[in-house]
CSV table of C-alpha atoms and ligand atoms in Angstrom, one decimal:
chain,number,residue,atom,x,y,z
A,82,MET,CA,0.0,0.0,0.0
A,83,THR,CA,1.2,3.5,-0.8
A,84,GLY,CA,1.9,5.8,2.2
A,85,ALA,CA,-0.3,8.9,2.6
A,86,THR,CA,2.5,11.2,1.4
A,87,ASP,CA,3.1,9.3,-1.9
A,88,ARG,CA,-0.5,9.5,-2.9
A,89,PRO,CA,-1.4,11.6,-6.0
A,90,GLY,CA,-3.2,14.9,-6.1
A,91,GLY,CA,-2.7,16.1,-2.5
A,92,GLU,CA,-1.9,19.7,-3.5
A,93,LEU,CA,-5.0,19.9,-5.8
A,94,ALA,CA,-7.4,18.1,-3.4
A,95,SER,CA,-6.5,20.2,-0.5
A,96,GLY,CA,-8.5,23.2,-1.9
A,97,LEU,CA,-11.6,21.1,-2.3
A,98,LEU,CA,-13.4,21.9,0.9
A,99,ASP,CA,-12.6,25.6,0.8
A,100,PRO,CA,-16.0,27.6,1.0
A,101,GLU,CA,-14.4,30.2,-1.2
A,102,LEU,CA,-14.1,27.6,-4.0
A,103,TRP,CA,-17.8,26.8,-4.0
A,104,SER,CA,-19.0,30.4,-3.5
A,105,THR,CA,-17.0,31.5,-6.6
A,106,TYR,CA,-16.1,29.2,-9.5
A,107,PRO,CA,-15.0,25.6,-8.8
A,108,TYR,CA,-14.8,24.3,-12.4
A,109,PRO,CA,-11.1,25.1,-13.2
A,110,LEU,CA,-10.0,23.1,-10.1
A,111,LEU,CA,-12.4,20.2,-11.0
A,112,ALA,CA,-11.0,20.2,-14.6
A,113,ARG,CA,-7.4,20.0,-13.2
A,114,LEU,CA,-8.4,17.1,-10.9
A,115,ARG,CA,-9.9,15.2,-13.8
A,116,ALA,CA,-6.9,15.8,-16.0
A,117,GLU,CA,-4.0,15.5,-13.5
A,118,ALA,CA,-5.2,13.5,-10.5
A,119,PRO,CA,-8.6,11.9,-11.1
A,120,MET,CA,-8.1,9.9,-7.9
A,121,ALA,CA,-6.6,12.6,-5.6
A,122,TRP,CA,-5.9,12.0,-1.9
A,123,HIS,CA,-7.1,14.7,0.5
A,124,ARG,CA,-4.3,14.6,3.0
A,125,GLU,CA,-5.9,16.7,5.7
A,126,ARG,CA,-9.2,14.8,5.9
A,127,GLY,CA,-8.1,11.5,4.6
A,128,PHE,CA,-10.3,10.7,1.6
A,129,TRP,CA,-10.0,10.0,-2.1
A,130,ALA,CA,-11.5,12.8,-4.3
A,131,VAL,CA,-13.1,11.0,-7.3
A,132,SER,CA,-13.6,13.4,-10.2
A,133,ARG,CA,-14.1,11.3,-13.4
A,134,HIS,CA,-17.6,10.2,-14.5
A,135,ALA,CA,-16.4,6.6,-15.1
A,136,ASP,CA,-15.0,6.3,-11.7
A,137,VAL,CA,-18.0,7.8,-9.9
A,138,LEU,CA,-20.2,5.4,-11.9
A,139,ALA,CA,-18.0,2.4,-10.9
A,140,ILE,CA,-18.4,3.3,-7.2
A,141,GLU,CA,-22.2,3.9,-7.5
A,142,THR,CA,-22.8,0.6,-9.2
A,143,ASP,CA,-20.9,-1.5,-6.6
A,144,ALA,CA,-22.7,-1.1,-3.3
A,145,ALA,CA,-21.0,-4.2,-1.8
A,146,THR,CA,-17.5,-2.7,-2.3
A,147,PHE,CA,-18.4,0.9,-1.6
A,148,CYS,CA,-20.7,1.3,1.4
A,149,ALA,CA,-22.7,4.3,2.5
A,150,GLY,CA,-23.1,3.1,6.1
A,151,LYS,CA,-19.8,4.7,7.3
A,152,GLY,CA,-21.0,8.2,6.3
A,153,ILE,CA,-22.0,10.1,3.1
A,154,LEU,CA,-20.4,13.4,4.0
A,155,VAL,CA,-16.8,14.4,4.6
A,156,ASP,CA,-17.8,15.6,8.1
A,157,GLU,CA,-19.0,12.1,8.9
A,158,ILE,CA,-15.6,10.4,8.3
A,159,GLY,CA,-14.7,8.4,11.4
A,160,THR,CA,-18.2,8.5,12.8
A,161,THR,CA,-19.8,5.2,13.8
A,162,PHE,CA,-23.6,5.0,13.4
A,163,GLU,CA,-25.6,2.6,15.5
A,164,ALA,CA,-28.4,2.8,12.9
A,165,PRO,CA,-28.4,4.7,9.6
A,166,PRO,CA,-29.4,8.3,10.3
A,167,THR,CA,-31.0,8.5,6.8
A,168,ILE,CA,-31.9,6.2,4.0
A,169,LEU,CA,-28.8,7.6,2.2
A,170,HIS,CA,-26.7,6.0,4.9
A,171,ALA,CA,-28.3,2.6,4.6
A,172,ASP,CA,-26.7,-0.4,2.8
A,173,PRO,CA,-28.4,-3.5,1.5
A,174,PRO,CA,-30.3,-5.5,2.8
A,175,LEU,CA,-31.7,-2.7,5.1
A,176,HIS,CA,-31.6,-0.2,2.3
A,177,THR,CA,-33.5,-2.6,0.0
A,178,ARG,CA,-36.2,-2.9,2.7
A,179,TYR,CA,-36.5,0.9,3.1
A,180,ARG,CA,-36.8,1.4,-0.6
A,181,ARG,CA,-39.5,-1.2,-1.0
A,182,LEU,CA,-41.5,0.5,1.8
A,183,VAL,CA,-41.2,4.1,0.6
A,184,GLN,CA,-41.0,3.7,-3.1
A,185,PRO,CA,-44.8,3.4,-3.5
A,186,GLY,CA,-45.2,6.9,-2.2
A,187,PHE,CA,-43.2,8.1,-5.2
A,188,ARG,CA,-44.7,5.9,-7.9
A,189,PRO,CA,-45.3,7.7,-11.2
A,190,SER,CA,-49.1,7.9,-10.7
A,191,VAL,CA,-48.6,9.8,-7.4
A,192,ILE,CA,-46.3,12.3,-9.1
A,193,ARG,CA,-48.5,12.6,-12.1
A,194,ALA,CA,-51.5,13.3,-9.9
A,195,LEU,CA,-49.6,16.2,-8.3
A,196,GLU,CA,-49.0,18.0,-11.6
A,197,PRO,CA,-52.1,20.2,-11.7
A,198,ALA,CA,-51.5,21.5,-8.1
A,199,VAL,CA,-47.8,22.0,-8.9
A,200,ARG,CA,-48.6,23.8,-12.1
A,201,ALA,CA,-51.0,26.1,-10.3
A,202,ARG,CA,-48.4,26.9,-7.7
A,203,ALA,CA,-45.7,27.6,-10.3
A,204,ARG,CA,-48.1,29.7,-12.3
A,205,THR,CA,-49.1,31.9,-9.4
A,206,LEU,CA,-45.5,32.5,-8.4
A,207,VAL,CA,-44.4,33.2,-12.0
A,208,GLU,CA,-47.4,35.5,-12.7
A,209,ARG,CA,-46.4,37.5,-9.6
A,210,LEU,CA,-42.9,38.2,-10.9
A,211,PRO,CA,-42.7,41.8,-11.8
A,212,LEU,CA,-41.6,42.5,-15.4
A,213,GLY,CA,-38.9,45.0,-16.4
A,214,GLU,CA,-37.3,45.3,-13.0
A,215,ALA,CA,-34.8,43.4,-10.9
A,216,VAL,CA,-36.4,40.5,-8.9
A,217,ASP,CA,-34.7,38.0,-6.6
A,218,ILE,CA,-35.6,34.7,-8.2
A,219,LEU,CA,-34.8,32.9,-5.0
A,220,THR,CA,-37.2,34.6,-2.6
A,221,GLU,CA,-40.0,35.0,-5.3
A,222,LEU,CA,-39.8,31.6,-7.0
A,223,ALA,CA,-37.0,29.1,-6.3
A,224,VAL,CA,-37.4,29.0,-2.5
A,225,PRO,CA,-41.2,29.0,-2.1
A,226,LEU,CA,-42.1,26.5,-4.9
A,227,PRO,CA,-40.3,23.4,-3.7
A,228,ILE,CA,-41.4,24.1,-0.1
A,229,GLN,CA,-45.0,24.4,-1.2
A,230,VAL,CA,-44.7,21.2,-3.4
A,231,ILE,CA,-43.1,18.9,-0.8
A,232,ALA,CA,-45.4,20.2,1.9
A,233,GLU,CA,-48.4,19.7,-0.3
A,234,MET,CA,-47.2,16.2,-1.3
A,235,LEU,CA,-46.8,15.1,2.3
A,236,GLY,CA,-49.9,16.8,3.4
A,237,VAL,CA,-48.2,19.2,5.9
A,238,ASP,CA,-50.7,21.8,7.3
A,239,GLU,CA,-50.4,25.1,5.5
A,240,ALA,CA,-49.8,26.9,8.8
A,241,GLU,CA,-46.4,25.1,9.1
A,242,TRP,CA,-45.1,25.9,5.7
A,243,GLY,CA,-43.1,28.9,6.8
A,244,ARG,CA,-41.4,26.8,9.4
A,245,ILE,CA,-40.4,24.1,6.9
A,246,HIS,CA,-38.1,26.6,5.3
A,247,GLU,CA,-36.3,27.3,8.5
A,248,TRP,CA,-36.2,23.6,9.4
A,249,SER,CA,-34.7,22.7,6.1
A,250,GLU,CA,-32.1,25.4,6.2
A,251,ALA,CA,-31.1,24.2,9.7
A,252,ALA,CA,-30.5,20.7,8.4
A,253,ILE,CA,-28.0,21.6,5.7
A,254,PRO,CA,-24.4,22.0,6.8
A,255,GLY,CA,-23.1,25.4,5.7
A,256,ALA,CA,-26.5,26.7,4.3
A,257,THR,CA,-26.7,29.4,6.9
A,258,ASP,CA,-24.4,31.0,9.5
A,259,TRP,CA,-26.9,30.3,12.4
A,260,PRO,CA,-25.3,29.1,15.7
A,261,ALA,CA,-25.3,25.4,16.4
A,262,GLU,CA,-27.9,25.8,19.2
A,263,ARG,CA,-30.4,27.4,16.9
A,264,ARG,CA,-29.9,24.7,14.3
A,265,GLN,CA,-30.3,22.0,16.9
A,266,GLN,CA,-33.5,23.6,18.3
A,267,LEU,CA,-35.0,23.8,14.9
A,268,LEU,CA,-34.2,20.2,14.0
A,269,GLY,CA,-35.7,19.1,17.3
A,270,GLU,CA,-38.9,21.0,16.5
A,271,MET,CA,-39.0,19.4,13.0
A,272,VAL,CA,-38.7,15.9,14.4
A,273,THR,CA,-41.4,16.6,17.1
A,274,TYR,CA,-43.8,17.9,14.5
A,275,LEU,CA,-43.3,15.0,12.1
A,276,VAL,CA,-43.6,12.3,14.8
A,277,THR,CA,-46.8,13.9,16.0
A,278,ALA,CA,-48.2,14.1,12.4
A,279,THR,CA,-47.2,10.5,11.8
A,280,ALA,CA,-49.1,9.3,14.8
A,281,GLN,CA,-52.2,11.3,13.7
A,282,ARG,CA,-52.1,9.8,10.2
A,283,ARG,CA,-51.8,6.3,11.6
A,284,ALA,CA,-54.9,7.0,13.7
A,285,GLU,CA,-56.8,8.9,11.0
A,286,PRO,CA,-55.3,8.5,7.5
A,287,ARG,CA,-55.8,11.2,4.9
A,288,SER,CA,-55.2,11.1,1.2
A,289,ASP,CA,-51.6,12.3,1.3
A,290,VAL,CA,-48.1,10.8,1.1
A,291,LEU,CA,-47.6,11.1,4.8
A,292,SER,CA,-50.5,8.7,5.4
A,293,GLU,CA,-49.3,6.4,2.7
A,294,LEU,CA,-45.8,6.2,4.3
A,295,ALA,CA,-47.2,5.9,7.8
A,296,LEU,CA,-49.3,2.9,6.7
A,297,ALA,CA,-47.0,1.4,4.2
A,298,SER,CA,-46.4,-2.3,5.0
A,299,LEU,CA,-44.8,-5.2,3.2
A,300,ASP,CA,-45.3,-8.8,4.3
A,301,GLY,CA,-46.3,-7.5,7.7
A,302,ASP,CA,-43.2,-5.2,7.9
A,303,GLN,CA,-43.7,-1.5,8.7
A,304,LEU,CA,-41.5,1.5,9.2
A,305,SER,CA,-41.1,2.3,12.9
A,306,ASP,CA,-41.9,5.8,14.1
A,307,THR,CA,-38.2,6.6,14.3
A,308,GLU,CA,-37.5,5.3,10.9
A,309,LEU,CA,-40.4,7.2,9.4
A,310,ALA,CA,-39.5,10.5,11.2
A,311,MET,CA,-35.9,10.1,9.9
A,312,PHE,CA,-37.2,9.6,6.4
A,313,LEU,CA,-39.6,12.5,6.5
A,314,VAL,CA,-36.9,14.9,7.8
A,315,GLN,CA,-34.8,13.8,4.8
A,316,LEU,CA,-37.7,14.4,2.4
A,317,LEU,CA,-38.2,17.9,3.6
A,318,VAL,CA,-34.6,18.7,3.2
A,319,ALA,CA,-33.8,16.7,0.0
A,320,GLY,CA,-37.0,18.0,-1.6
A,321,ASN,CA,-36.2,21.6,-0.9
A,322,GLU,CA,-32.6,22.7,-1.1
A,323,THR,CA,-31.8,20.6,-4.2
A,324,THR,CA,-34.8,21.6,-6.3
A,325,ARG,CA,-34.4,25.3,-5.2
A,326,ASN,CA,-30.9,25.4,-6.5
A,327,LEU,CA,-31.8,23.5,-9.7
A,328,ILE,CA,-34.4,26.2,-10.5
A,329,ALA,CA,-32.3,29.1,-9.4
A,330,GLY,CA,-29.0,27.8,-11.0
A,331,GLY,CA,-30.9,26.9,-14.2
A,332,LEU,CA,-32.5,30.3,-14.6
A,333,VAL,CA,-29.2,32.0,-14.0
A,334,ALA,CA,-27.7,29.8,-16.7
A,335,PHE,CA,-30.4,30.9,-19.1
A,336,ALA,CA,-30.0,34.6,-18.1
A,337,GLU,CA,-26.2,34.3,-18.7
A,338,GLN,CA,-26.7,32.6,-22.0
A,339,PRO,CA,-29.7,34.3,-23.6
A,340,ASP,CA,-29.3,32.4,-26.9
A,341,GLN,CA,-30.4,29.3,-25.0
A,342,TRP,CA,-33.6,30.9,-23.8
A,343,GLU,CA,-34.2,32.2,-27.4
A,344,ARG,CA,-33.8,28.6,-28.6
A,345,LEU,CA,-36.3,27.4,-26.0
A,346,THR,CA,-38.9,30.0,-27.0
A,347,ALA,CA,-38.5,28.9,-30.6
A,348,GLN,CA,-38.6,25.2,-29.7
A,349,PRO,CA,-40.6,24.7,-26.5
A,350,ASP,CA,-40.7,20.9,-27.0
A,351,LEU,CA,-37.0,21.0,-25.9
A,352,VAL,CA,-38.2,21.7,-22.3
A,353,PRO,CA,-37.7,18.2,-20.9
A,354,ILE,CA,-34.2,18.0,-22.5
A,355,ALA,CA,-33.4,21.4,-21.2
A,356,VAL,CA,-34.3,20.3,-17.7
A,357,GLU,CA,-31.7,17.5,-18.0
A,358,GLU,CA,-29.1,20.1,-19.0
A,359,MET,CA,-30.1,22.3,-16.1
A,360,LEU,CA,-29.5,19.3,-13.8
A,361,ARG,CA,-26.1,18.5,-15.4
A,362,TRP,CA,-25.0,22.2,-15.3
A,363,THR,CA,-26.1,23.0,-11.8
A,364,SER,CA,-25.4,19.6,-10.1
A,365,PRO,CA,-27.3,20.7,-7.0
A,366,VAL,CA,-25.7,17.9,-5.0
A,367,ILE,CA,-22.0,18.5,-5.3
A,368,CYS,CA,-20.8,15.2,-3.8
A,369,PHE,CA,-21.5,12.2,-1.6
A,370,LEU,CA,-19.1,9.9,0.1
A,371,ARG,CA,-18.7,6.1,0.2
A,372,THR,CA,-16.2,3.8,2.1
A,373,ALA,CA,-14.3,0.9,0.6
A,374,THR,CA,-15.4,-2.4,2.3
A,375,ARG,CA,-12.3,-4.2,1.0
A,376,ASP,CA,-9.0,-3.5,-0.7
A,377,THR,CA,-9.9,-2.6,-4.3
A,378,GLU,CA,-9.0,-0.3,-7.2
A,379,VAL,CA,-10.7,2.7,-8.7
A,380,GLY,CA,-9.4,4.1,-12.0
A,381,ASN,CA,-6.2,2.0,-11.6
A,382,GLN,CA,-5.6,3.6,-8.2
A,383,PRO,CA,-5.3,1.0,-5.4
A,384,VAL,CA,-7.8,1.9,-2.6
A,385,ALA,CA,-7.5,0.2,0.8
A,386,GLU,CA,-10.3,-1.2,2.9
A,387,GLY,CA,-11.8,1.5,5.1
A,388,GLU,CA,-10.7,4.4,2.9
A,389,PRO,CA,-13.4,7.0,2.1
A,390,LEU,CA,-14.1,8.1,-1.4
A,391,LEU,CA,-15.8,11.4,-2.3
A,392,MET,CA,-17.8,11.1,-5.5
A,393,LEU,CA,-17.8,14.6,-7.1
A,394,PHE,CA,-21.0,14.6,-9.1
A,395,ALA,CA,-20.3,18.3,-10.0
A,396,SER,CA,-17.1,17.2,-11.7
A,397,ALA,CA,-18.4,14.0,-13.3
A,398,ASN,CA,-21.1,16.1,-14.9
A,399,ARG,CA,-18.5,18.3,-16.7
A,400,ASP,CA,-16.3,15.3,-17.8
A,401,GLU,CA,-15.1,15.9,-21.4
A,402,GLU,CA,-14.7,12.1,-21.8
A,403,VAL,CA,-18.4,11.8,-21.6
A,404,PHE,CA,-19.8,15.2,-22.6
A,405,GLY,CA,-17.2,15.9,-25.3
A,406,PRO,CA,-15.7,19.3,-26.2
A,407,SER,CA,-18.9,21.1,-25.3
A,408,ALA,CA,-18.8,19.8,-21.7
A,409,ALA,CA,-18.2,23.3,-20.4
A,410,ARG,CA,-21.1,24.8,-22.4
A,411,PHE,CA,-24.8,25.0,-21.4
A,412,ASP,CA,-26.5,23.4,-24.3
A,413,ILE,CA,-30.2,22.8,-23.9
A,414,GLY,CA,-30.3,20.4,-26.8
A,415,ARG,CA,-27.8,18.0,-25.4
A,416,ASP,CA,-29.0,14.5,-26.0
A,417,PRO,CA,-28.0,12.0,-24.7
A,418,ASN,CA,-27.2,13.5,-21.4
A,419,PRO,CA,-26.0,10.8,-19.0
A,420,HIS,CA,-25.5,13.2,-16.1
A,421,LEU,CA,-25.2,12.0,-12.5
A,422,ALA,CA,-27.0,14.8,-10.8
A,423,PHE,CA,-29.4,12.3,-9.2
A,424,GLY,CA,-26.7,9.8,-8.4
A,425,PHE,CA,-26.9,6.3,-9.8
A,426,GLY,CA,-27.5,2.7,-8.6
A,427,ASN,CA,-29.4,1.7,-5.5
A,428,HIS,CA,-29.5,5.2,-3.9
A,429,PHE,CA,-30.7,6.9,-7.2
A,430,CYS,CA,-32.7,9.9,-6.1
A,431,LEU,CA,-36.2,8.9,-5.0
A,432,GLY,CA,-37.6,12.4,-5.8
A,433,ALA,CA,-36.1,12.6,-9.4
A,434,ALA,CA,-39.5,12.6,-11.1
A,435,LEU,CA,-40.9,15.3,-8.8
A,436,ALA,CA,-37.8,17.5,-9.2
A,437,ARG,CA,-37.9,17.1,-13.0
A,438,MET,CA,-41.6,18.0,-13.0
A,439,GLU,CA,-41.1,21.1,-10.9
A,440,ALA,CA,-38.3,22.4,-13.2
A,441,ARG,CA,-40.3,21.6,-16.3
A,442,LEU,CA,-43.4,23.4,-15.1
A,443,VAL,CA,-41.3,26.5,-14.1
A,444,LEU,CA,-39.8,26.6,-17.6
A,445,GLU,CA,-43.3,26.2,-19.2
A,446,GLU,CA,-44.8,28.9,-17.1
A,447,LEU,CA,-41.9,31.3,-17.7
A,448,LEU,CA,-42.0,30.7,-21.4
A,449,ALA,CA,-45.6,32.1,-21.3
A,450,ARG,CA,-44.5,35.1,-19.4
A,451,ALA,CA,-40.9,36.1,-20.3
A,452,ASP,CA,-39.5,36.7,-23.8
A,453,ARG,CA,-36.1,37.1,-22.4
A,454,PHE,CA,-34.4,37.7,-19.1
A,455,GLU,CA,-31.0,38.9,-17.9
A,456,VAL,CA,-28.9,38.9,-14.7
A,457,ALA,CA,-29.6,42.2,-12.9
A,458,GLY,CA,-27.1,42.0,-10.0
A,459,PRO,CA,-24.5,39.8,-8.4
A,460,VAL,CA,-25.3,36.1,-8.0
A,461,GLU,CA,-24.5,35.2,-4.4
A,462,ARG,CA,-23.6,31.5,-3.8
A,463,THR,CA,-23.2,29.7,-0.5
A,464,GLY,CA,-19.8,28.2,0.3
A,465,SER,CA,-21.3,24.7,1.0
A,466,SER,CA,-19.2,21.9,-0.5
A,467,VAL,CA,-22.2,19.6,-0.4
A,468,ILE,CA,-25.1,21.6,-1.9
A,469,ALA,CA,-24.5,24.0,-4.8
A,470,GLY,CA,-26.4,26.7,-3.1
A,471,ILE,CA,-27.5,30.1,-4.4
A,472,ARG,CA,-28.6,32.7,-1.8
A,473,HIS,CA,-29.6,35.6,-4.0
A,474,ALA,CA,-29.9,36.0,-7.8
A,475,ALA,CA,-31.5,39.1,-9.2
A,476,LEU,CA,-32.9,38.7,-12.7
A,477,ARG,CA,-34.9,41.1,-14.9
A,478,LEU,CA,-37.7,39.6,-17.0
A,479,HIS,CA,-38.9,41.1,-20.2
A,480,PRO,CA,-42.5,40.4,-21.3
A,481,ALA,CA,-43.4,37.7,-23.8
B,634,LIG,C1,-32.9,18.8,-8.3
B,634,LIG,C2,-33.3,18.1,-7.3
B,634,LIG,C3,-32.7,16.9,-6.7
B,634,LIG,C4,-31.4,16.5,-6.8
B,634,LIG,C5,-30.3,17.1,-7.7
B,634,LIG,C6,-31.2,15.3,-6.0
B,634,LIG,C7,-30.1,14.6,-5.9
B,634,LIG,C8,-30.0,13.4,-5.2
B,634,LIG,C9,-28.8,12.6,-5.1
B,634,LIG,C10,-27.4,12.9,-5.7
B,634,LIG,C11,-29.0,11.5,-4.3
B,634,LIG,C12,-28.1,10.4,-3.9
B,634,LIG,C13,-28.0,9.4,-5.0
B,634,LIG,C14,-26.8,8.5,-4.8
B,634,LIG,O1,-26.2,8.4,-3.8
B,634,LIG,O2,-26.6,7.7,-5.8
B,634,LIG,C15,-30.4,11.6,-3.9
B,634,LIG,C16,-31.1,10.7,-3.1
B,634,LIG,C17,-32.3,10.9,-2.6
B,634,LIG,N1,-33.2,12.0,-2.9
B,634,LIG,FE1,-32.9,13.5,-4.2
B,634,LIG,N2,-32.4,15.1,-5.4
B,634,LIG,C18,-33.3,16.0,-5.8
B,634,LIG,C19,-34.6,16.1,-5.4
B,634,LIG,C20,-35.3,15.3,-4.5
B,634,LIG,C21,-36.6,15.4,-4.1
B,634,LIG,C22,-37.6,16.5,-4.6
B,634,LIG,C23,-36.9,14.4,-3.2
B,634,LIG,C24,-38.1,14.1,-2.4
B,634,LIG,C25,-39.2,14.7,-2.5
B,634,LIG,C26,-35.6,13.7,-3.1
B,634,LIG,C27,-35.5,12.6,-2.2
B,634,LIG,C28,-34.4,11.8,-2.2
B,634,LIG,C29,-34.2,10.6,-1.4
B,634,LIG,C30,-35.3,10.1,-0.4
B,634,LIG,C31,-33.0,10.1,-1.6
B,634,LIG,C32,-32.3,8.9,-1.0
B,634,LIG,C33,-32.5,7.7,-1.8
B,634,LIG,C34,-31.8,6.5,-1.3
B,634,LIG,O3,-30.8,6.6,-0.5
B,634,LIG,O4,-32.2,5.4,-1.7
B,634,LIG,N3,-34.7,14.2,-3.9
B,634,LIG,N4,-31.0,12.8,-4.4
């Protein structure tokens, strides 16, 4: 085995967790990693940074060799979990059991049934956007829509919707600069609310996904209250921050490359393909971690049992080997587009269809309202190295 100091890419990888990198422009560093050290050892925190599409895919498709149970975030390296804190941390066979129990709540007919309500919410928000003046696309559209949609899907009382935003912000490392005590207090409130709501649904089911999940059972097997609360917390978080940044980041991309919006107005049937490009381009989840369960190799680099590997989706999605010379261009006609924004394999995003639908409906509603739009102020990004977050983005819309 190579010693930690002989391992490749240490200099390059050491910049990877710097908030400054993610709040500005990470792509030159990611491109250098892919070219010079596709498997780069992060000396300070002890993990492999995996930047090529093929290597990320190899890890994602081999859950036996690369487990999630020892942590999915760099901050979790070295932590031991008695039970998986989220479904994302579960490995087979437990993970398979979770998926079988929760998947029915996300089946295509459930998502399709939500479309009219989601469209109405998207339309109301888009119609309220002022034309001809700078508007913060986060506060007016990208933040409220996913919160409304996930809350509506679960059947959370409308009175709680404002709190969901705070709860979800509290759960994402680096999303805010709130003190740890405030975050803990909000997370506690969220769990209490969800546990109470679950008990209510078990007693008096309604026609919502919360009831469906509370009552889901398979061969007599049911999710326990703790498992369900854990899963619901994750849904509130996963369904919010990611979709928000997909919408905000995608619209910023269109504003910065107006020829692509022009193309979409001329060819609105490109909308679903454009959503895939928004996903590739924004990569709302920057990375997740796995741990090698045995000595192995990734991209010809020996990896020892117990070593963590950080799968950089944001880099894989710009890999020239897969996306060709136009990898660094926002091209809404890109097809095929095998991006990894939703991950791959057994943990593939459960909410992918919902997120795709939200982004599609936003584009469709905006096409009816805006002929073109432009950036009208600085785009402020968070420094999170997990979620590609945008705090503020002022755009100016011009009427269709
Ligand atoms: C643009 C929006 C979204 C993006 C980019 C995204 C991305 C991801 C990624 C990268 C994973 C991990 C996949 C892996 O490790 O291979 C994941 C898992 C997951 N996502 Fe999403 N997600 C989005 C929206 C949503 C929504 C709207 C929901 C729910 C309403 C959701 C629920 C989940 C759940 C439950 C998992 C865990 C699946 C498992 O571990 O089996 N996501 N997502």
